[in-house]
Amino acid sequence: MKEYSVSRRRVASVVLKKNLSLHRRLTRIPRQCKAPLRGTQPAMTLRYAFWSFISGTLGILAIHWVTQLVDYPLLIGSFGASTVLLFGATDSPLAQPRNLVGGHLVSAVVAVCIVACFGSTPLAMAVAVGLAIFVMNLTHTTHPPGGATALIGVQAAAGPEYIVVPVLAGALILLVTAIFTNNVVYHRRYPTGAQILSYYNALKGEW
């Protein structure tokens, strides 16, 4: 009788542990569902966000103004994505000058080569984006909007001139605008590489 009683207690204990484990898993589900909706970084200050709005607007307008001046279209969709990085995430490694100019340039070269070899088929567009990522990774120039530059180039069956105009020209205009607008206010710095910052601080000390 004692053995039967002990056995029942053990069974009850095992069942209780399983129920508790199941309960914990079930209570975890709502938190796991909310996880993708949580912010990965704290919200920016109103001052930072407002200046991102001003400088981002100026960046796109600068390309438009030069377009009107030279009477040649320089504005492509991928520059909109670059603007978000340059003026809304200035500290991001993906927003630094090497990545901005290099990423767009590499992607444009990839697009032109793919068009020359395979035309502008859907497969060619897909390969261009994948190859642009591959080359950007190898050359330390990863810049997410570069994927769009490659896609746009193949979609438009771009020729070699695409590399210089609009891609290189537009990227340089954005870079100049970013350097100016991100450094005229004290709460922002661009570029933010360690060597550039040390040079900036040394120059600041001389003044």
C-alpha positions as YAML, in Angstrom:
chain: A
units: angstrom
residues:
- id: 1
  name: MET
  ca: [0.00, 0.00, 0.00]
- id: 2
  name: LYS
  ca: [2.86, 2.37, 0.88]
- id: 3
  name: GLU
  ca: [4.58, 1.60, -2.44]
- id: 4
  name: TYR
  ca: [1.34, 2.34, -4.31]
- id: 5
  name: SER
  ca: [1.00, 5.65, -2.45]
- id: 6
  name: VAL
  ca: [4.60, 6.63, -3.24]
- id: 7
  name: SER
  ca: [4.11, 5.69, -6.88]
- id: 8
  name: ARG
  ca: [0.97, 7.86, -7.10]
- id: 9
  name: ARG
  ca: [2.86, 10.80, -5.61]
- id: 10
  name: ARG
  ca: [5.64, 10.40, -8.17]
- id: 11
  name: VAL
  ca: [3.16, 10.28, -11.03]
- id: 12
  name: ALA
  ca: [1.38, 13.36, -9.69]
- id: 13
  name: SER
  ca: [4.71, 15.16, -9.35]
- id: 14
  name: VAL
  ca: [5.68, 14.34, -12.94]
- id: 15
  name: VAL
  ca: [2.27, 15.47, -14.25]
- id: 16
  name: LEU
  ca: [2.52, 18.70, -12.24]
- id: 17
  name: LYS
  ca: [5.99, 19.44, -13.65]
- id: 18
  name: LYS
  ca: [4.75, 18.83, -17.19]
- id: 19
  name: ASN
  ca: [1.75, 21.09, -16.62]
- id: 20
  name: LEU
  ca: [3.99, 23.83, -15.21]
- id: 21
  name: SER
  ca: [6.37, 23.47, -18.17]
- id: 22
  name: LEU
  ca: [3.45, 23.69, -20.61]
- id: 23
  name: HIS
  ca: [2.06, 26.71, -18.76]
- id: 24
  name: ARG
  ca: [5.43, 28.49, -18.97]
- id: 25
  name: ARG
  ca: [5.64, 27.80, -22.69]
- id: 26
  name: LEU
  ca: [2.12, 29.07, -23.28]
- id: 27
  name: THR
  ca: [2.73, 32.26, -21.27]
- id: 28
  name: ARG
  ca: [5.89, 32.83, -23.32]
- id: 29
  name: ILE
  ca: [3.99, 32.84, -26.62]
- id: 30
  name: PRO
  ca: [2.51, 36.38, -26.31]
- id: 31
  name: ARG
  ca: [5.96, 37.76, -25.51]
- id: 32
  name: GLN
  ca: [7.46, 35.97, -28.52]
- id: 33
  name: CYS
  ca: [4.68, 37.38, -30.72]
- id: 34
  name: LYS
  ca: [5.45, 40.88, -29.46]
- id: 35
  name: ALA
  ca: [9.22, 40.51, -29.95]
- id: 36
  name: PRO
  ca: [9.25, 41.43, -33.68]
- id: 37
  name: LEU
  ca: [7.24, 44.57, -32.89]
- id: 38
  name: ARG
  ca: [9.63, 45.86, -30.24]
- id: 39
  name: GLY
  ca: [12.05, 48.61, -31.23]
- id: 40
  name: THR
  ca: [15.66, 47.49, -31.59]
- id: 41
  name: GLN
  ca: [16.95, 50.90, -30.57]
- id: 42
  name: PRO
  ca: [15.61, 53.80, -28.52]
- id: 43
  name: ALA
  ca: [13.60, 56.45, -30.34]
- id: 44
  name: MET
  ca: [15.56, 59.46, -31.55]
- id: 45
  name: THR
  ca: [15.05, 62.82, -29.91]
- id: 46
  name: LEU
  ca: [12.66, 65.29, -31.50]
- id: 47
  name: ARG
  ca: [15.61, 67.54, -32.32]
- id: 48
  name: TYR
  ca: [17.46, 64.70, -34.09]
- id: 49
  name: ALA
  ca: [14.34, 63.60, -35.99]
- id: 50
  name: PHE
  ca: [13.52, 67.17, -37.04]
- id: 51
  name: TRP
  ca: [17.03, 67.73, -38.39]
- id: 52
  name: SER
  ca: [16.84, 64.38, -40.20]
- id: 53
  name: PHE
  ca: [13.70, 65.68, -41.90]
- id: 54
  name: ILE
  ca: [15.35, 68.98, -42.88]
- id: 55
  name: SER
  ca: [18.63, 67.48, -44.08]
- id: 56
  name: GLY
  ca: [16.96, 64.56, -45.87]
- id: 57
  name: THR
  ca: [14.74, 66.98, -47.76]
- id: 58
  name: LEU
  ca: [17.76, 69.08, -48.71]
- id: 59
  name: GLY
  ca: [19.63, 65.99, -49.92]
- id: 60
  name: ILE
  ca: [16.96, 65.04, -52.45]
- id: 61
  name: LEU
  ca: [16.42, 68.68, -53.45]
- id: 62
  name: ALA
  ca: [20.16, 69.06, -54.08]
- id: 63
  name: ILE
  ca: [20.07, 66.23, -56.62]
- id: 64
  name: HIS
  ca: [16.98, 67.77, -58.21]
- id: 65
  name: TRP
  ca: [18.65, 71.20, -58.45]
- id: 66
  name: VAL
  ca: [21.72, 69.75, -60.15]
- id: 67
  name: THR
  ca: [19.42, 67.79, -62.48]
- id: 68
  name: GLN
  ca: [17.78, 71.06, -63.52]
- id: 69
  name: LEU
  ca: [21.18, 72.68, -63.94]
- id: 70
  name: VAL
  ca: [22.73, 70.02, -66.18]
- id: 71
  name: ASP
  ca: [19.43, 68.99, -67.80]
- id: 72
  name: TYR
  ca: [20.15, 65.30, -67.18]
- id: 73
  name: PRO
  ca: [18.18, 63.02, -64.82]
- id: 74
  name: LEU
  ca: [20.28, 62.21, -61.75]
- id: 75
  name: LEU
  ca: [17.61, 61.08, -59.31]
- id: 76
  name: ILE
  ca: [17.00, 57.33, -58.97]
- id: 77
  name: GLY
  ca: [14.95, 55.46, -56.37]
- id: 78
  name: SER
  ca: [17.89, 54.01, -54.47]
- id: 79
  name: PHE
  ca: [19.00, 57.51, -53.45]
- id: 80
  name: GLY
  ca: [15.84, 57.78, -51.36]
- id: 81
  name: ALA
  ca: [17.00, 54.79, -49.32]
- id: 82
  name: SER
  ca: [20.52, 56.24, -49.03]
- id: 83
  name: THR
  ca: [18.99, 59.44, -47.69]
- id: 84
  name: VAL
  ca: [17.45, 57.53, -44.78]
- id: 85
  name: LEU
  ca: [20.87, 56.20, -43.79]
- id: 86
  name: LEU
  ca: [22.81, 59.42, -44.36]
- id: 87
  name: PHE
  ca: [20.44, 61.71, -42.50]
- id: 88
  name: GLY
  ca: [18.49, 59.37, -40.22]
- id: 89
  name: ALA
  ca: [21.20, 56.93, -39.11]
- id: 90
  name: THR
  ca: [24.43, 58.91, -39.40]
- id: 91
  name: ASP
  ca: [26.30, 56.63, -36.98]
- id: 92
  name: SER
  ca: [25.61, 53.50, -39.02]
- id: 93
  name: PRO
  ca: [28.69, 51.89, -40.60]
- id: 94
  name: LEU
  ca: [26.55, 51.37, -43.71]
- id: 95
  name: ALA
  ca: [26.07, 55.14, -44.06]
- id: 96
  name: GLN
  ca: [29.75, 56.12, -44.18]
- id: 97
  name: PRO
  ca: [31.30, 57.67, -47.34]
- id: 98
  name: ARG
  ca: [33.11, 54.51, -48.47]
- id: 99
  name: ASN
  ca: [29.88, 52.54, -48.24]
- id: 100
  name: LEU
  ca: [27.73, 55.22, -49.86]
- id: 101
  name: VAL
  ca: [29.90, 55.91, -52.89]
- id: 102
  name: GLY
  ca: [31.52, 52.49, -53.14]
- id: 103
  name: GLY
  ca: [28.26, 50.59, -52.69]
- id: 104
  name: HIS
  ca: [26.44, 52.50, -55.41]
- id: 105
  name: LEU
  ca: [29.44, 52.43, -57.74]
- id: 106
  name: VAL
  ca: [30.03, 48.69, -57.37]
- id: 107
  name: SER
  ca: [26.33, 47.96, -57.85]
- id: 108
  name: ALA
  ca: [26.17, 50.13, -60.98]
- id: 109
  name: VAL
  ca: [29.17, 48.31, -62.48]
- id: 110
  name: VAL
  ca: [27.51, 44.96, -61.71]
- id: 111
  name: ALA
  ca: [24.27, 46.14, -63.36]
- id: 112
  name: VAL
  ca: [26.03, 47.27, -66.54]
- id: 113
  name: CYS
  ca: [27.98, 44.00, -66.79]
- id: 114
  name: ILE
  ca: [24.85, 41.89, -66.26]
- id: 115
  name: VAL
  ca: [22.95, 43.85, -68.93]
- id: 116
  name: ALA
  ca: [25.84, 43.43, -71.38]
- id: 117
  name: CYS
  ca: [25.99, 39.68, -70.79]
- id: 118
  name: PHE
  ca: [22.39, 38.63, -70.14]
- id: 119
  name: GLY
  ca: [20.08, 41.53, -71.01]
- id: 120
  name: SER
  ca: [17.36, 42.70, -68.64]
- id: 121
  name: THR
  ca: [15.40, 39.54, -67.93]
- id: 122
  name: PRO
  ca: [13.86, 38.85, -64.50]
- id: 123
  name: LEU
  ca: [16.63, 36.32, -63.83]
- id: 124
  name: ALA
  ca: [19.26, 38.92, -64.75]
- id: 125
  name: MET
  ca: [17.71, 41.39, -62.29]
- id: 126
  name: ALA
  ca: [17.80, 38.82, -59.50]
- id: 127
  name: VAL
  ca: [21.39, 37.83, -60.26]
- id: 128
  name: ALA
  ca: [22.43, 41.49, -60.38]
- id: 129
  name: VAL
  ca: [21.13, 42.14, -56.87]
- id: 130
  name: GLY
  ca: [22.74, 38.99, -55.49]
- id: 131
  name: LEU
  ca: [26.04, 39.71, -57.22]
- id: 132
  name: ALA
  ca: [26.00, 43.32, -56.00]
- id: 133
  name: ILE
  ca: [25.65, 42.07, -52.41]
- id: 134
  name: PHE
  ca: [28.49, 39.60, -52.98]
- id: 135
  name: VAL
  ca: [30.87, 42.23, -54.37]
- id: 136
  name: MET
  ca: [29.94, 44.84, -51.75]
- id: 137
  name: ASN
  ca: [30.65, 42.31, -49.00]
- id: 138
  name: LEU
  ca: [34.07, 41.52, -50.47]
- id: 139
  name: THR
  ca: [35.04, 45.16, -50.96]
- id: 140
  name: HIS
  ca: [33.82, 46.44, -47.56]
- id: 141
  name: THR
  ca: [31.33, 48.74, -49.30]
- id: 142
  name: THR
  ca: [28.03, 47.22, -48.16]
- id: 143
  name: HIS
  ca: [25.30, 49.81, -48.62]
- id: 144
  name: PRO
  ca: [21.75, 48.36, -48.74]
- id: 145
  name: PRO
  ca: [20.45, 50.87, -51.34]
- id: 146
  name: GLY
  ca: [23.14, 49.51, -53.66]
- id: 147
  name: GLY
  ca: [20.91, 46.50, -54.27]
- id: 148
  name: ALA
  ca: [18.26, 48.85, -55.65]
- id: 149
  name: THR
  ca: [20.87, 50.57, -57.82]
- id: 150
  name: ALA
  ca: [21.76, 47.21, -59.38]
- id: 151
  name: LEU
  ca: [18.09, 46.31, -59.88]
- id: 152
  name: ILE
  ca: [17.19, 49.69, -61.42]
- id: 153
  name: GLY
  ca: [20.19, 49.50, -63.77]
- id: 154
  name: VAL
  ca: [19.26, 46.08, -65.14]
- id: 155
  name: GLN
  ca: [15.57, 46.95, -65.32]
- id: 156
  name: ALA
  ca: [16.41, 50.00, -67.43]
- id: 157
  name: ALA
  ca: [18.94, 48.06, -69.55]
- id: 158
  name: ALA
  ca: [21.51, 50.70, -68.59]
- id: 159
  name: GLY
  ca: [24.70, 51.31, -70.54]
- id: 160
  name: PRO
  ca: [28.16, 52.23, -69.18]
- id: 161
  name: GLU
  ca: [27.14, 55.89, -68.70]
- id: 162
  name: TYR
  ca: [24.85, 54.70, -65.86]
- id: 163
  name: ILE
  ca: [27.92, 54.24, -63.67]
- id: 164
  name: VAL
  ca: [28.91, 57.90, -63.83]
- id: 165
  name: VAL
  ca: [25.55, 59.56, -64.43]
- id: 166
  name: PRO
  ca: [23.31, 59.23, -62.50]
- id: 167
  name: VAL
  ca: [24.92, 56.86, -59.98]
- id: 168
  name: LEU
  ca: [28.33, 58.33, -59.14]
- id: 169
  name: ALA
  ca: [27.18, 61.93, -59.62]
- id: 170
  name: GLY
  ca: [24.09, 61.47, -57.45]
- id: 171
  name: ALA
  ca: [26.02, 59.65, -54.70]
- id: 172
  name: LEU
  ca: [28.61, 62.44, -54.56]
- id: 173
  name: ILE
  ca: [25.91, 65.12, -54.34]
- id: 174
  name: LEU
  ca: [24.32, 63.25, -51.44]
- id: 175
  name: LEU
  ca: [27.72, 62.88, -49.76]
- id: 176
  name: VAL
  ca: [28.50, 66.60, -49.97]
- id: 177
  name: THR
  ca: [25.04, 67.45, -48.65]
- id: 178
  name: ALA
  ca: [25.40, 64.96, -45.79]
- id: 179
  name: ILE
  ca: [28.81, 66.31, -44.75]
- id: 180
  name: PHE
  ca: [27.48, 69.86, -44.74]
- id: 181
  name: THR
  ca: [24.08, 69.38, -43.08]
- id: 182
  name: ASN
  ca: [25.27, 66.87, -40.47]
- id: 183
  name: ASN
  ca: [28.10, 69.09, -39.26]
- id: 184
  name: VAL
  ca: [26.45, 72.50, -39.05]
- id: 185
  name: VAL
  ca: [24.65, 71.44, -35.85]
- id: 186
  name: TYR
  ca: [26.50, 70.48, -32.68]
- id: 187
  name: HIS
  ca: [24.51, 67.30, -31.92]
- id: 188
  name: ARG
  ca: [25.52, 65.45, -35.12]
- id: 189
  name: ARG
  ca: [28.78, 64.41, -36.78]
- id: 190
  name: TYR
  ca: [29.34, 62.83, -40.18]
- id: 191
  name: PRO
  ca: [31.37, 60.86, -41.15]
- id: 192
  name: THR
  ca: [31.77, 58.99, -37.87]
- id: 193
  name: GLY
  ca: [34.75, 56.72, -38.57]
- id: 194
  name: ALA
  ca: [37.35, 56.60, -35.77]
- id: 195
  name: GLN
  ca: [40.17, 58.04, -37.90]
- id: 196
  name: ILE
  ca: [37.96, 60.82, -39.26]
- id: 197
  name: LEU
  ca: [36.76, 61.72, -35.77]
- id: 198
  name: SER
  ca: [40.32, 61.87, -34.42]
- id: 199
  name: TYR
  ca: [41.31, 64.13, -37.32]
- id: 200
  name: TYR
  ca: [38.26, 66.32, -36.72]
- id: 201
  name: ASN
  ca: [39.07, 66.63, -33.00]
- id: 202
  name: ALA
  ca: [42.70, 67.51, -33.76]
- id: 203
  name: LEU
  ca: [41.60, 70.15, -36.24]
- id: 204
  name: LYS
  ca: [39.10, 71.50, -33.73]
- id: 205
  name: GLY
  ca: [41.90, 71.77, -31.13]
- id: 206
  name: GLU
  ca: [44.03, 73.85, -33.51]
- id: 207
  name: TRP
  ca: [41.19, 76.35, -33.91]
...
